[in-house]
XYZ file of C-alpha atoms in Angstrom:
175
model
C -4.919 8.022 30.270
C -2.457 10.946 30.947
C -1.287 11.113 26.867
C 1.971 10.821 27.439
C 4.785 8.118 26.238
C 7.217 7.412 28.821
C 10.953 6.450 27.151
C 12.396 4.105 29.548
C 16.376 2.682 29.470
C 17.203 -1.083 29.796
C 17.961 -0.373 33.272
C 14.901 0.766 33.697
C 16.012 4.608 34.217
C 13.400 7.091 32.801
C 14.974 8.346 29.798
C 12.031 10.840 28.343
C 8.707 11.842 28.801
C 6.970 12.923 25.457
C 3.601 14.618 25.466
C 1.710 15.311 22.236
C 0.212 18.412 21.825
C -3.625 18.206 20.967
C -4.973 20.342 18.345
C -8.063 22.462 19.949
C -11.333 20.817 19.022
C -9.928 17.440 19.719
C -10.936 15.491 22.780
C -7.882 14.187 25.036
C -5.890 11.975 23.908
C -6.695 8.185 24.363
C -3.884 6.324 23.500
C -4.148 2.446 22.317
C -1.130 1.720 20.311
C 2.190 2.230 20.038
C 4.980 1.029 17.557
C 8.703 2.243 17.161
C 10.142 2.669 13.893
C 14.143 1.233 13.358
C 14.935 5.336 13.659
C 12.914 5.475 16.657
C 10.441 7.626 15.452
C 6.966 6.568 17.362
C 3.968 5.959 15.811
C 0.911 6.470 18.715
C -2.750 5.707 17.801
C -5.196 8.078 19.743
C -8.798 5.806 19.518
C -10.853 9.008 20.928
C -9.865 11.093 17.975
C -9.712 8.557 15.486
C -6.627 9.316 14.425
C -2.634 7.828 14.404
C 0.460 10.057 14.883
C 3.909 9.613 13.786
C 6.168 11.374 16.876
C 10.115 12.322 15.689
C 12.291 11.364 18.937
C 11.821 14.814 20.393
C 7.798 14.095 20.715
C 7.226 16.360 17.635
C 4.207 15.796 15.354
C 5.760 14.630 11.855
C 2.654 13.170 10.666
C -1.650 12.212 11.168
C -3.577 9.770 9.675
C -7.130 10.232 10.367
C -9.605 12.680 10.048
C -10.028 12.885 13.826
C -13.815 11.926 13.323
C -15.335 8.375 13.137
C -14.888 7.212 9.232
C -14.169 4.717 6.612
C -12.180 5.233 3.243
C -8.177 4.851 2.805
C -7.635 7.882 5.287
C -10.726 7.156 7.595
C -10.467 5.778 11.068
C -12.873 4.485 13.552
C -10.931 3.954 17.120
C -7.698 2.859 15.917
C -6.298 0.486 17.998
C -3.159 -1.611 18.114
C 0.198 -0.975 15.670
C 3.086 -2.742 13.981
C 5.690 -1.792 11.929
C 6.958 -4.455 9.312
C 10.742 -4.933 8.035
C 10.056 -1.802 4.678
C 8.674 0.658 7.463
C 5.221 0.421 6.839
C 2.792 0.828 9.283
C 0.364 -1.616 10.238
C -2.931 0.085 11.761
C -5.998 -1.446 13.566
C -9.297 0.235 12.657
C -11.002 -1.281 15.300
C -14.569 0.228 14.480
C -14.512 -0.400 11.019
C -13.344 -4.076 11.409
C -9.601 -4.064 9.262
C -6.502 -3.443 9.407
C -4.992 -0.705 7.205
C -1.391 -0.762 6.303
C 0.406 2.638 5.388
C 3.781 3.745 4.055
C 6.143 5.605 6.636
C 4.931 8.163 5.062
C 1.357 8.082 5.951
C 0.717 6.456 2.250
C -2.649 4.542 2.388
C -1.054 1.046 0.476
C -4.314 -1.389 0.609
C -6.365 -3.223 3.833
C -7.048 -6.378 5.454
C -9.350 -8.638 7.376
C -12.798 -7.726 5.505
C -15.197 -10.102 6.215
C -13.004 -11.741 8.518
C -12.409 -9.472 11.733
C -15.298 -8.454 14.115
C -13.828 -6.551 16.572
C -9.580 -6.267 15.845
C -7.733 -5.406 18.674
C -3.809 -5.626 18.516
C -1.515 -6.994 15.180
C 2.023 -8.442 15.198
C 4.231 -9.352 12.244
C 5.952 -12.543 11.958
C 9.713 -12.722 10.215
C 7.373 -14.290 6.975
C 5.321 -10.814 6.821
C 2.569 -12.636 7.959
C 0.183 -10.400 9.845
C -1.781 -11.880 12.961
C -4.769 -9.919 14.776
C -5.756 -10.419 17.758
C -10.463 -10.311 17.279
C -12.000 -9.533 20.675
C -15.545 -10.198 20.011
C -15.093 -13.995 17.951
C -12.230 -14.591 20.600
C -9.601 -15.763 18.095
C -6.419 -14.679 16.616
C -7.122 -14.102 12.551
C -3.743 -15.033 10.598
C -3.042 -13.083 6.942
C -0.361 -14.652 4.458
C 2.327 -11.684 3.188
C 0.022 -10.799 0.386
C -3.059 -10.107 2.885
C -4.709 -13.452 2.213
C -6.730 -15.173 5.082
C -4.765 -18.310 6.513
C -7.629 -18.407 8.721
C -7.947 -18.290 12.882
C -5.732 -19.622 15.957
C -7.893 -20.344 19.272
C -11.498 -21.003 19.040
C -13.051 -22.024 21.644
C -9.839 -21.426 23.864
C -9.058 -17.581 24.255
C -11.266 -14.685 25.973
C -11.105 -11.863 24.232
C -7.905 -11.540 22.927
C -5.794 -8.278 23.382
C -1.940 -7.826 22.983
C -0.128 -10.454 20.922
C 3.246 -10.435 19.783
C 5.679 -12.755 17.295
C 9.266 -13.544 18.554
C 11.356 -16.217 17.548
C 8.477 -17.747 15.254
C 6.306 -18.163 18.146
C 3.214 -16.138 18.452
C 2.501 -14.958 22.306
């Protein structure tokens, strides 16, 4: 809740507090996701303003996807939610409101969606080592699984999960 991303070492030594500066007119920032890029540049999505940021390591704003209002279209957000980044840099977003998830370049490129008519209420995505793309669906309590090319594989867990939040893939297992 404080909007800030605390860099930790593997000895668990705090290496760096970064705290993004809000643009006035925003609301505070209300951060849901985070993913780190291979040159450990961070990409933080802020649900309350509808928006994602991409953070150089100093904490500096390098880029914003979003319009920082509630909205649909390549560039619109509605409470953006969980991240991934797959093995070309891309960006995988949650649009939590508006039921997909939209992939961009690391350059903020809008490259195409997923999960139409498939997600109800997307939480958190992980990437598996065959690009396959797995959300995590709150409200139909099920983990929705996308081939590479974005096609439904269909769902993990009905009838066994409550409200699915954070997943991950490591070592071809999905947690």
């Amino acid at each position: 809740k404080s909007g800030r991303v605390l860099v930790v070492d593997a000895s668990g030594r705090l290496d760096q507090i970064i705290t993004p500066v809000v643009p006035s007119g925003l609301n505070p920032l209300s951060l849901a996701g985070i993913a780190v890029t291979g040159r450990g540049e961070i990409w933080l999505s802020d649900s309350a303003n509808h928006r994602v940021m991409l953070l150089d390591r100093r904490g500096e704003i390098r880029g914003v996807i979003g319009e920082g209002v509630p909205s649909a279209g390549e560039h619109g957000l509605n409470t953006p939610a969980g991240l991934a980044i797959d093995r070309l840099g891309n960006v995988l977003v949650v649009d939590r409101l508006n039921g997909l998830v939209k992939q961009y370049s690391p350059l903020g490129v809008f490259l195409g969606a997923l999960g139409k008519g498939h997600l109800a209420l997307p939480q958190s995505v992980a990437i598996d080592e065959a690009d396959r793309v797995y959300v995590s669906d709150e409200k139909s309590a099920t983990v929705a699984a996308f081939g590479a090319d974005g096609a439904y594989l269909g769902s993990i867990g009905e009838g066994k999960l409550q409200a699915p939040y954070g997943i991950k893939v490591k070592d071809g297992l999905l947690y």
